[in-house]
Tab-separated table of C-alpha atoms and ligand atoms in Angstrom:
chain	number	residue	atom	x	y	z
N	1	UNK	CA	-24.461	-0.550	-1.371
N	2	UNK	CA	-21.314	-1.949	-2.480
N	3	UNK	CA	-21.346	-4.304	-5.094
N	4	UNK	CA	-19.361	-7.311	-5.021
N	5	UNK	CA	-17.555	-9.276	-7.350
N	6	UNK	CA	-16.690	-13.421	-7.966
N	7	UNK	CA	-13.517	-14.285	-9.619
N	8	UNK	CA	-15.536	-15.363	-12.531
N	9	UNK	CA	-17.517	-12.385	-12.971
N	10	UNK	CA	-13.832	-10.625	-13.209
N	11	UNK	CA	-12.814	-12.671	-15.853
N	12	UNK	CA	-15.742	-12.991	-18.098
N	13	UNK	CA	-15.204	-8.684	-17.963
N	14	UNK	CA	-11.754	-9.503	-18.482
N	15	UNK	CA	-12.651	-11.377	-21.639
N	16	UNK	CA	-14.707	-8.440	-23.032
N	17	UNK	CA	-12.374	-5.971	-22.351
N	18	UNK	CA	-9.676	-4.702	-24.903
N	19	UNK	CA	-7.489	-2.196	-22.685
N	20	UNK	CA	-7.085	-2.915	-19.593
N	21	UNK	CA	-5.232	-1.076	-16.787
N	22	UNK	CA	-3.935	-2.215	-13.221
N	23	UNK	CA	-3.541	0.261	-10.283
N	24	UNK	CA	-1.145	-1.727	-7.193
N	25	UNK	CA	-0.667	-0.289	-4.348
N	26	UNK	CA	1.024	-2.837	-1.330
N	27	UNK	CA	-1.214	-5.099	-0.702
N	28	UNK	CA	-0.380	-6.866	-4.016
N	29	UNK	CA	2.705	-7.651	-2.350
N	30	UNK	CA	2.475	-8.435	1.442
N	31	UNK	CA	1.790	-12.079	0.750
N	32	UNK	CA	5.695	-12.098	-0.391
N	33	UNK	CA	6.934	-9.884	2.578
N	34	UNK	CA	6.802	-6.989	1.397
N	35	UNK	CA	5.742	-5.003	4.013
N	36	UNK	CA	2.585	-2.670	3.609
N	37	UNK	CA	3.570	0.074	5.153
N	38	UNK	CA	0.328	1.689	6.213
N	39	UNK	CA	-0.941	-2.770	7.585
N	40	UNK	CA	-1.073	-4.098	10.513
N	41	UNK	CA	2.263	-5.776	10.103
N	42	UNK	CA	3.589	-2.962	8.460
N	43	UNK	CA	7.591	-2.215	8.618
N	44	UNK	CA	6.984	0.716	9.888
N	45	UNK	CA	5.030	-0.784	12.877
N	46	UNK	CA	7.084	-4.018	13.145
N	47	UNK	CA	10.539	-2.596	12.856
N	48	UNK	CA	9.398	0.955	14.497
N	49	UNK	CA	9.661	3.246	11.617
N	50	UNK	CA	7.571	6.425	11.242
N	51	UNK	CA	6.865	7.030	7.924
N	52	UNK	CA	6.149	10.375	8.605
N	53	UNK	CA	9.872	11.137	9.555
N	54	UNK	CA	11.413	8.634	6.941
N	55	UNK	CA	9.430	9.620	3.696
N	56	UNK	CA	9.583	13.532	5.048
N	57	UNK	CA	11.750	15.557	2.536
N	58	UNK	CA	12.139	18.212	5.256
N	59	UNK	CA	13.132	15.713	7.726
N	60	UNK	CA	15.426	13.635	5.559
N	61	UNK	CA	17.491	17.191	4.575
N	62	UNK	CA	17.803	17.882	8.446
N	63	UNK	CA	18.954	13.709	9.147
N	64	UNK	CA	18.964	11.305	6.204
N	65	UNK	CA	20.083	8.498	8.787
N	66	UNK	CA	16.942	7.330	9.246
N	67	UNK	CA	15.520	6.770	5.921
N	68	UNK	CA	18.567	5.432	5.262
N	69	UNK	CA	18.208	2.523	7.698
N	70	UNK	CA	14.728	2.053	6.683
N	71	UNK	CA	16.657	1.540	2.839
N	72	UNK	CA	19.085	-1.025	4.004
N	73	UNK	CA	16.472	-3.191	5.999
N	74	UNK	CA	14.070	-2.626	2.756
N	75	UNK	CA	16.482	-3.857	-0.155
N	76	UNK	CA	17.700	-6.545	2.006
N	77	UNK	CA	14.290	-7.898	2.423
N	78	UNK	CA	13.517	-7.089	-1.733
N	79	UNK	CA	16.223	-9.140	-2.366
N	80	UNK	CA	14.542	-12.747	-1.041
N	81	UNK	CA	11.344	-12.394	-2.316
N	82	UNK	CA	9.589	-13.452	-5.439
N	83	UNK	CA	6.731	-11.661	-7.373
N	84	UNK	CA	2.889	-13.040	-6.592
N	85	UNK	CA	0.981	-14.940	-8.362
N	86	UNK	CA	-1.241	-11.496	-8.797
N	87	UNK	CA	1.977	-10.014	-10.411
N	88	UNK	CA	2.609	-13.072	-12.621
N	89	UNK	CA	-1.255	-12.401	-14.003
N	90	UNK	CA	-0.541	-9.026	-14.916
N	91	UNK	CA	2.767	-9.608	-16.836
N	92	UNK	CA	0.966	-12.744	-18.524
N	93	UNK	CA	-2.259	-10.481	-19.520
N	94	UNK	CA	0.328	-7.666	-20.975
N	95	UNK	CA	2.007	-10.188	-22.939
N	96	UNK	CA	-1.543	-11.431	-24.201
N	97	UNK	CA	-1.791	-7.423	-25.621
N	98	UNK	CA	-4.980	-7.292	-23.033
N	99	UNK	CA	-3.569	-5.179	-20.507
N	100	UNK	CA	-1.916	-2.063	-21.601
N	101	UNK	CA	-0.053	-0.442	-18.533
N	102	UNK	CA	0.445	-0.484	-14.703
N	103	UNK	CA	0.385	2.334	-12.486
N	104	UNK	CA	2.057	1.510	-9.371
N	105	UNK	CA	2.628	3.034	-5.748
N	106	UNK	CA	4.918	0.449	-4.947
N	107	UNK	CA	9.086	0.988	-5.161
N	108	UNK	CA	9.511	-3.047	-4.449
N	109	UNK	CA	10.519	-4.003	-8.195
N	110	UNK	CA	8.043	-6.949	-8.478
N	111	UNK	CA	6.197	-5.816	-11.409
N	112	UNK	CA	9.583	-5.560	-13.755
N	113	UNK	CA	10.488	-9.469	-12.036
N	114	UNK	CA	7.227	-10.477	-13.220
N	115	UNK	CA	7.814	-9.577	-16.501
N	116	UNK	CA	5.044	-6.248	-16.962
N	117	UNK	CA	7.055	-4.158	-19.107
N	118	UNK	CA	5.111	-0.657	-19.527
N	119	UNK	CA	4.826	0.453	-16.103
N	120	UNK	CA	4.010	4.208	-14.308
N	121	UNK	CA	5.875	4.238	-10.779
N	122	UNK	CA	4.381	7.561	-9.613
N	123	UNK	CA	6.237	6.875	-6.549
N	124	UNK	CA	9.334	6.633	-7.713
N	125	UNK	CA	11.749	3.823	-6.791
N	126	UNK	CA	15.380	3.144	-6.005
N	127	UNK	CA	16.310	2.346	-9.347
N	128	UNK	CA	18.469	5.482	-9.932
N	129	UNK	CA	19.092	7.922	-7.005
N	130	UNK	CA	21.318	11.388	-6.972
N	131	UNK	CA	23.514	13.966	-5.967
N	132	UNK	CA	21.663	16.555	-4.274
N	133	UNK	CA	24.311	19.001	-5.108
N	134	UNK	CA	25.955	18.309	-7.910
N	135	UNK	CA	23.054	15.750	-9.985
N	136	UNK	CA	25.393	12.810	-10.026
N	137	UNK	CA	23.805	10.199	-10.786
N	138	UNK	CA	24.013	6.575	-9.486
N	139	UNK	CA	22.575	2.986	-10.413
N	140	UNK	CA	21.082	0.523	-8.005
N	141	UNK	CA	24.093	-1.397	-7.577
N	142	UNK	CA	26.486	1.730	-6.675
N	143	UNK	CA	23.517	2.755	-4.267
N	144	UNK	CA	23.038	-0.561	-2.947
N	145	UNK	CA	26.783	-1.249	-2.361
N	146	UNK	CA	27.183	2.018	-0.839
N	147	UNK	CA	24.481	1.673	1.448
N	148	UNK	CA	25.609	-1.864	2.667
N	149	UNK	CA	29.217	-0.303	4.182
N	150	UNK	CA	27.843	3.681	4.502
N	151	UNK	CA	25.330	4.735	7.388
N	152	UNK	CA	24.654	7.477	4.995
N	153	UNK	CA	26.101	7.560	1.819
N	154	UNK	CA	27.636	11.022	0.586
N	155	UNK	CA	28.991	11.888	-3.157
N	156	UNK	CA	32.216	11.214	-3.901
N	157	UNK	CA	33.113	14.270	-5.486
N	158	UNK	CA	31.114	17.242	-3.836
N	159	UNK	CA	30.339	15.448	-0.392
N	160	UNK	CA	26.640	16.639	-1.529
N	161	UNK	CA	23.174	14.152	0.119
N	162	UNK	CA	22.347	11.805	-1.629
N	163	UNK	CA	18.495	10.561	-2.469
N	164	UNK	CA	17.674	7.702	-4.385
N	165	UNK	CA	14.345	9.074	-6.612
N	166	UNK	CA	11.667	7.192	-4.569
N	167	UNK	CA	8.814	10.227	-4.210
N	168	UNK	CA	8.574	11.540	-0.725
N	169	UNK	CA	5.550	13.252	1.093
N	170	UNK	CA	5.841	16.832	-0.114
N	171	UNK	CA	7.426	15.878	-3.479
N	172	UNK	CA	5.351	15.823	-6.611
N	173	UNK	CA	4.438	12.084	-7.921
N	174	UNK	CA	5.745	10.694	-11.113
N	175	UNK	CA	4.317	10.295	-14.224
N	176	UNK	CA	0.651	11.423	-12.956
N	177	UNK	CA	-0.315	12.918	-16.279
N	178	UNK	CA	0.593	9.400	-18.020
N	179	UNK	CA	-1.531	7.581	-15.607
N	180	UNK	CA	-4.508	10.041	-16.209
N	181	UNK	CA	-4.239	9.775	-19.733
N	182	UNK	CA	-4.087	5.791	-19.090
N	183	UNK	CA	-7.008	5.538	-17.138
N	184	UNK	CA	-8.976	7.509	-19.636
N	185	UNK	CA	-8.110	5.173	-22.267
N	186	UNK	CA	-8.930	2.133	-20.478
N	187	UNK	CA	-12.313	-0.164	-20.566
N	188	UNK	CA	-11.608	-2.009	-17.622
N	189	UNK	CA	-9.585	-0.687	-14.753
N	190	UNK	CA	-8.201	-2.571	-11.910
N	191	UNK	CA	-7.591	-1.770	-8.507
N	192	UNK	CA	-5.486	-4.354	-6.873
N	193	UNK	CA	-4.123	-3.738	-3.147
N	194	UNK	CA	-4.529	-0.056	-2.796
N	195	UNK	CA	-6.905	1.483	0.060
N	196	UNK	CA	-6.469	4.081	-1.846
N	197	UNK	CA	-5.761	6.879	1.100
N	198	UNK	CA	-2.669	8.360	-0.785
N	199	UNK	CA	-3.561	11.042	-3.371
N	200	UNK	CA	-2.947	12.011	-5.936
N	201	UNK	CA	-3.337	8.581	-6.546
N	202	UNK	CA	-6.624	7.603	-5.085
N	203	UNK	CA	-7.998	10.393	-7.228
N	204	UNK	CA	-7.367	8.102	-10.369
N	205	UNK	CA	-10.223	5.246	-10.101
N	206	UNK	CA	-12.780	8.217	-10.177
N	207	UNK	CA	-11.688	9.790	-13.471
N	208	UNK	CA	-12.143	5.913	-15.197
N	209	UNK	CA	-14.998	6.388	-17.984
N	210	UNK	CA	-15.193	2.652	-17.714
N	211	UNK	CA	-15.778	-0.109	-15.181
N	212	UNK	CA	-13.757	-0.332	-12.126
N	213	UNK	CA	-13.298	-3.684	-10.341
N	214	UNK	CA	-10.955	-3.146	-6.736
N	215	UNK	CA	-9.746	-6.196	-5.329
N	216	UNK	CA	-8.444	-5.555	-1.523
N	217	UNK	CA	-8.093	-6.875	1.846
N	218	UNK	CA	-9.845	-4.651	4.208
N	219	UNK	CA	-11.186	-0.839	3.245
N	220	UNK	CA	-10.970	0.806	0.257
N	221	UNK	CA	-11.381	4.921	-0.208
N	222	UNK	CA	-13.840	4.889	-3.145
N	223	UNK	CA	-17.439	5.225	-2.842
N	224	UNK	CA	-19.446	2.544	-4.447
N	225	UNK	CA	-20.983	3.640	-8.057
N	226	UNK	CA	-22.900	1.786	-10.832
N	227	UNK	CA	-19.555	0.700	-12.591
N	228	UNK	CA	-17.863	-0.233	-9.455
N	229	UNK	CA	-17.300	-3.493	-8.410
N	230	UNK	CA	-15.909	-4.565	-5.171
N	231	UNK	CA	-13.775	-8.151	-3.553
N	232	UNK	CA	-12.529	-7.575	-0.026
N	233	UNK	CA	-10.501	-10.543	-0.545
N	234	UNK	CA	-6.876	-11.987	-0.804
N	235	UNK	CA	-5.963	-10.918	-4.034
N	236	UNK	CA	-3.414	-14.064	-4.945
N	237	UNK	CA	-6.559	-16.681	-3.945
N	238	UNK	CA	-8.627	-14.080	-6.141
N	239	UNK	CA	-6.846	-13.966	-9.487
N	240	UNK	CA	-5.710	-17.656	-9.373
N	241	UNK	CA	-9.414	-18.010	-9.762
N	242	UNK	CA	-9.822	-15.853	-12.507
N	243	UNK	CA	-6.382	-17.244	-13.987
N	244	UNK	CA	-8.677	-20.747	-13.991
N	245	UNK	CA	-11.933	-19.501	-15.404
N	246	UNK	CA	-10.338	-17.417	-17.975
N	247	UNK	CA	-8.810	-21.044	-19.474
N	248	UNK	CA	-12.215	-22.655	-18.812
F	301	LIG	ZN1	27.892	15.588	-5.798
């Protein structure tokens, strides 16, 4: 049997712990917009992308076009939305020296706008991308103007692909051994909007020596365990209630 968790449960734990770390996956940010990709109102199901074909190294060498228009709808829908209240929670419990790191699937930049400042992407992200011939690199902005005017954007000086350094399937993840090491040191591990389906990633929860609590809408792949402690609910209604026990 699972067992479940209240908001004030999480934060008296909270409270006792001294090194905490937060695993995100999407659903920390679909109350902004964000789209989770593998939800029901996913962007790939709403705006008929196939993640298969647009995260597919193999398939982006053969046609980058349509990860590229996957990128342009993305960053223009990054650019009008705000972190969650869930995000604001983790930035203020890093600032309190509670929680110690992030590890985060997502490439949507709401962590850093919230203010959490030691953070793993293992999935990369579109902060820097390059030349796939000659390693030029470029910043967000040169990749972001580019892409705005470009159906595919090419380098300047070699005409080589280019790929922004968000991790595709087939490519290794970022940063793994980090997040292992992270986990390992942690007394209190959260799992916050991840079904945890994508590995390497969902392998991390069971190498935790200490309790787990995942907070999700909907399914989650980890088996329940004697330190495991479960909330299928929204995580922004979740952690405001923790936010207001842990000041009671
Ligand atoms: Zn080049």
């Amino acid at each position: 049997m699972q067992r479940t968790i209240s908001p004030q449960e999480c934060a008296e734990m909270l409270m006792a712990a001294e090194r905490v770390v937060a695993l995100t996956g999407a659903g920390i940010s679909t109350a902004v917009g964000v789209p989770d990709f593998r939800g029901p109102n996913g962007l790939y199901v709403t705006r008929r992308y196939d993640p298969e074909t647009v995260f597919d190294i193999d398939a982006f060498l053969h046609d980058p076009k349509p990860f590229y228009d996957f990128t342009r709808d993305f960053l223009s829908v990054v650019d009008s939305i705000e972190p969650t209240a869930t995000h604001r929670f983790l930035a203020r419990r890093e600032s309190e020296g509670k929680l110690h790191c992030v590890v985060t699937q997502n490439i949507d930049f709401l962590h850093q706008r919230a203010g959490s400042e030691n953070i793993i992407s293992v999935h990369g992200g579109y902060w820097t991308s390059r030349c796939l011939q000659c390693g030029q690199e470029w910043n967000f902005e040169t990749l972001r103007s580019r892409v705005e005017t470009e159906s595919v954007p090419f380098c300047k000086d070699c005409k080589g692909l280019i790929k922004p350094d968000v991790v595709f399937f087939g490519e290794a993840v970022r940063g793994m051994d980090r997040a292992v090491a992270e986990v390992e040191e942690a007394d209190l591990l959260l799992v916050l909007g991840s079904s945890l389906t994508v590995y390497p990633v969902a392998s991390l929860p069971a190498m935790a020596r200490c309790p787990v609590i995942v907070v999700n809408k909907g399914p989650v792949g980890l088996m329940p365990g004697p330190n495991r402690f479960f909330a299928d609910e929204d995580l922004d209604e979740f952690f405001e209630a923790v936010g207001a026990a842990l000041k009671s």
